[in-house]
């Protein structure tokens, strides 16, 4: 076998299923074989981090008309990062975070980042 092909097949270079900015980054895919022989592929479960374990960057006071995607764009630089605000506020339904003006929302670093520049 070609040495380069052997190296690639040894899983030394594994392409992640999702980019580092995704809430699903780092989760493994799995397969389930059903009784009829059909194989179903799925993504392993993501455990939502405890908000108190996340490093708080700032808080946002909800105003009338706020939307979670706009808040993510404003505070995190990317509207698709809204899930980080959800994680930091233990929210299962993103839209509920902005329904009550005056509510304080936590804006936090992703799980595993300390804010010290050392990644942990």
PDB file of C-alpha atoms in Angstrom:
ATOM      1  CA  UNK A   1       0.000   0.000   0.000  1.00  0.00           C
ATOM      2  CA  UNK A   2       1.165   3.535  -0.741  1.00  0.00           C
ATOM      3  CA  UNK A   3       2.621   5.090   2.473  1.00  0.00           C
ATOM      4  CA  UNK A   4       0.595   8.282   2.055  1.00  0.00           C
ATOM      5  CA  UNK A   5      -2.615   6.325   1.593  1.00  0.00           C
ATOM      6  CA  UNK A   6      -1.788   4.189   4.649  1.00  0.00           C
ATOM      7  CA  UNK A   7      -1.181   7.339   6.682  1.00  0.00           C
ATOM      8  CA  UNK A   8      -4.503   8.856   5.634  1.00  0.00           C
ATOM      9  CA  UNK A   9      -6.393   5.641   6.334  1.00  0.00           C
ATOM     10  CA  UNK A  10      -4.904   5.393   9.823  1.00  0.00           C
ATOM     11  CA  UNK A  11      -7.170   8.324  10.820  1.00  0.00           C
ATOM     12  CA  UNK A  12      -4.143  10.493  11.487  1.00  0.00           C
ATOM     13  CA  UNK A  13      -5.911  13.249   9.565  1.00  0.00           C
ATOM     14  CA  UNK A  14      -9.531  13.334  10.619  1.00  0.00           C
ATOM     15  CA  UNK A  15     -11.697  16.051   9.166  1.00  0.00           C
ATOM     16  CA  UNK A  16     -14.196  17.301  11.767  1.00  0.00           C
ATOM     17  CA  UNK A  17     -17.850  16.967  10.855  1.00  0.00           C
ATOM     18  CA  UNK A  18     -18.585  20.540  11.971  1.00  0.00           C
ATOM     19  CA  UNK A  19     -16.482  23.714  12.058  1.00  0.00           C
ATOM     20  CA  UNK A  20     -14.971  24.912  15.334  1.00  0.00           C
ATOM     21  CA  UNK A  21     -17.679  27.609  15.564  1.00  0.00           C
ATOM     22  CA  UNK A  22     -20.476  25.034  15.617  1.00  0.00           C
ATOM     23  CA  UNK A  23     -22.101  23.829  18.820  1.00  0.00           C
ATOM     24  CA  UNK A  24     -21.657  20.331  17.389  1.00  0.00           C
ATOM     25  CA  UNK A  25     -17.894  20.614  16.836  1.00  0.00           C
ATOM     26  CA  UNK A  26     -16.081  17.679  18.360  1.00  0.00           C
ATOM     27  CA  UNK A  27     -19.103  15.402  18.551  1.00  0.00           C
ATOM     28  CA  UNK A  28     -18.670  12.031  16.915  1.00  0.00           C
ATOM     29  CA  UNK A  29     -20.989  10.438  14.418  1.00  0.00           C
ATOM     30  CA  UNK A  30     -22.342   7.003  15.203  1.00  0.00           C
ATOM     31  CA  UNK A  31     -24.399   4.347  13.490  1.00  0.00           C
ATOM     32  CA  UNK A  32     -27.303   2.225  14.650  1.00  0.00           C
ATOM     33  CA  UNK A  33     -28.185  -0.982  12.838  1.00  0.00           C
ATOM     34  CA  UNK A  34     -31.917  -1.660  12.960  1.00  0.00           C
ATOM     35  CA  UNK A  35     -33.453  -5.124  13.153  1.00  0.00           C
ATOM     36  CA  UNK A  36     -34.222  -5.045   9.412  1.00  0.00           C
ATOM     37  CA  UNK A  37     -30.548  -4.396   8.618  1.00  0.00           C
ATOM     38  CA  UNK A  38     -30.987  -0.708   7.849  1.00  0.00           C
ATOM     39  CA  UNK A  39     -28.206   1.494   9.146  1.00  0.00           C
ATOM     40  CA  UNK A  40     -29.113   4.878  10.607  1.00  0.00           C
ATOM     41  CA  UNK A  41     -26.370   7.455  11.058  1.00  0.00           C
ATOM     42  CA  UNK A  42     -26.695  10.001  13.859  1.00  0.00           C
ATOM     43  CA  UNK A  43     -24.678  12.508  15.810  1.00  0.00           C
ATOM     44  CA  UNK A  44     -23.884  11.650  19.409  1.00  0.00           C
ATOM     45  CA  UNK A  45     -25.625  13.663  22.108  1.00  0.00           C
ATOM     46  CA  UNK A  46     -24.393  17.130  22.983  1.00  0.00           C
ATOM     47  CA  UNK A  47     -24.420  17.905  26.687  1.00  0.00           C
ATOM     48  CA  UNK A  48     -25.199  21.543  27.397  1.00  0.00           C
ATOM     49  CA  UNK A  49     -22.619  23.062  29.731  1.00  0.00           C
ATOM     50  CA  UNK A  50     -23.607  24.477  33.097  1.00  0.00           C
ATOM     51  CA  UNK A  51     -23.827  28.288  32.740  1.00  0.00           C
ATOM     52  CA  UNK A  52     -21.956  28.778  36.008  1.00  0.00           C
ATOM     53  CA  UNK A  53     -18.979  26.936  34.486  1.00  0.00           C
ATOM     54  CA  UNK A  54     -18.744  29.379  31.552  1.00  0.00           C
ATOM     55  CA  UNK A  55     -16.596  32.504  31.736  1.00  0.00           C
ATOM     56  CA  UNK A  56     -18.818  35.600  31.665  1.00  0.00           C
ATOM     57  CA  UNK A  57     -17.719  38.206  29.111  1.00  0.00           C
ATOM     58  CA  UNK A  58     -20.541  40.682  29.683  1.00  0.00           C
ATOM     59  CA  UNK A  59     -24.254  41.039  30.289  1.00  0.00           C
ATOM     60  CA  UNK A  60     -26.920  42.442  28.006  1.00  0.00           C
ATOM     61  CA  UNK A  61     -30.118  44.096  29.202  1.00  0.00           C
ATOM     62  CA  UNK A  62     -32.921  42.987  26.861  1.00  0.00           C
ATOM     63  CA  UNK A  63     -34.733  45.839  25.130  1.00  0.00           C
ATOM     64  CA  UNK A  64     -38.007  45.799  23.215  1.00  0.00           C
ATOM     65  CA  UNK A  65     -37.401  44.353  19.740  1.00  0.00           C
ATOM     66  CA  UNK A  66     -34.171  42.520  20.579  1.00  0.00           C
ATOM     67  CA  UNK A  67     -33.593  39.279  18.687  1.00  0.00           C
ATOM     68  CA  UNK A  68     -31.181  36.562  19.728  1.00  0.00           C
ATOM     69  CA  UNK A  69     -29.430  36.447  16.339  1.00  0.00           C
ATOM     70  CA  UNK A  70     -28.896  40.199  16.361  1.00  0.00           C
ATOM     71  CA  UNK A  71     -27.522  40.029  19.902  1.00  0.00           C
ATOM     72  CA  UNK A  72     -25.100  37.296  18.836  1.00  0.00           C
ATOM     73  CA  UNK A  73     -23.958  39.442  15.914  1.00  0.00           C
ATOM     74  CA  UNK A  74     -23.567  42.482  18.173  1.00  0.00           C
ATOM     75  CA  UNK A  75     -21.754  40.805  21.072  1.00  0.00           C
ATOM     76  CA  UNK A  76     -20.070  37.812  19.419  1.00  0.00           C
ATOM     77  CA  UNK A  77     -19.557  39.037  15.863  1.00  0.00           C
ATOM     78  CA  UNK A  78     -21.605  36.243  14.278  1.00  0.00           C
ATOM     79  CA  UNK A  79     -25.395  35.754  14.342  1.00  0.00           C
ATOM     80  CA  UNK A  80     -24.911  31.983  14.080  1.00  0.00           C
ATOM     81  CA  UNK A  81     -23.252  31.999  17.504  1.00  0.00           C
ATOM     82  CA  UNK A  82     -26.647  32.586  19.190  1.00  0.00           C
ATOM     83  CA  UNK A  83     -26.307  29.113  20.724  1.00  0.00           C
ATOM     84  CA  UNK A  84     -23.553  30.474  22.994  1.00  0.00           C
ATOM     85  CA  UNK A  85     -26.034  32.934  24.500  1.00  0.00           C
ATOM     86  CA  UNK A  86     -28.507  30.080  24.905  1.00  0.00           C
ATOM     87  CA  UNK A  87     -25.903  27.946  26.694  1.00  0.00           C
ATOM     88  CA  UNK A  88     -24.907  30.822  28.986  1.00  0.00           C
ATOM     89  CA  UNK A  89     -28.553  31.350  29.986  1.00  0.00           C
ATOM     90  CA  UNK A  90     -29.702  27.719  30.159  1.00  0.00           C
ATOM     91  CA  UNK A  91     -32.226  28.317  27.356  1.00  0.00           C
ATOM     92  CA  UNK A  92     -33.812  25.563  25.322  1.00  0.00           C
ATOM     93  CA  UNK A  93     -35.906  27.960  23.232  1.00  0.00           C
ATOM     94  CA  UNK A  94     -33.757  30.835  21.879  1.00  0.00           C
ATOM     95  CA  UNK A  95     -36.691  33.189  21.181  1.00  0.00           C
ATOM     96  CA  UNK A  96     -37.754  33.125  24.846  1.00  0.00           C
ATOM     97  CA  UNK A  97     -34.546  34.912  25.850  1.00  0.00           C
ATOM     98  CA  UNK A  98     -35.688  38.196  24.323  1.00  0.00           C
ATOM     99  CA  UNK A  99     -39.421  38.204  25.120  1.00  0.00           C
ATOM    100  CA  UNK A 100     -39.066  40.070  28.425  1.00  0.00           C
ATOM    101  CA  UNK A 101     -37.546  43.563  28.223  1.00  0.00           C
ATOM    102  CA  UNK A 102     -35.295  44.224  31.204  1.00  0.00           C
ATOM    103  CA  UNK A 103     -34.056  40.649  31.454  1.00  0.00           C
ATOM    104  CA  UNK A 104     -30.300  40.334  31.919  1.00  0.00           C
ATOM    105  CA  UNK A 105     -28.623  37.923  29.522  1.00  0.00           C
ATOM    106  CA  UNK A 106     -25.218  36.428  30.145  1.00  0.00           C
ATOM    107  CA  UNK A 107     -22.767  36.560  27.229  1.00  0.00           C
ATOM    108  CA  UNK A 108     -20.041  33.987  27.910  1.00  0.00           C
ATOM    109  CA  UNK A 109     -17.054  32.335  26.326  1.00  0.00           C
ATOM    110  CA  UNK A 110     -17.585  28.849  24.878  1.00  0.00           C
ATOM    111  CA  UNK A 111     -17.028  25.925  27.199  1.00  0.00           C
ATOM    112  CA  UNK A 112     -13.350  25.205  27.779  1.00  0.00           C
ATOM    113  CA  UNK A 113     -12.104  28.756  27.250  1.00  0.00           C
ATOM    114  CA  UNK A 114     -10.940  30.760  30.223  1.00  0.00           C
ATOM    115  CA  UNK A 115     -10.476  34.201  28.699  1.00  0.00           C
ATOM    116  CA  UNK A 116      -6.821  34.241  29.751  1.00  0.00           C
ATOM    117  CA  UNK A 117      -5.536  33.370  26.292  1.00  0.00           C
ATOM    118  CA  UNK A 118      -4.298  29.958  27.409  1.00  0.00           C
ATOM    119  CA  UNK A 119      -7.359  27.991  26.187  1.00  0.00           C
ATOM    120  CA  UNK A 120      -8.178  26.577  29.588  1.00  0.00           C
TER     121      UNK A 120
END
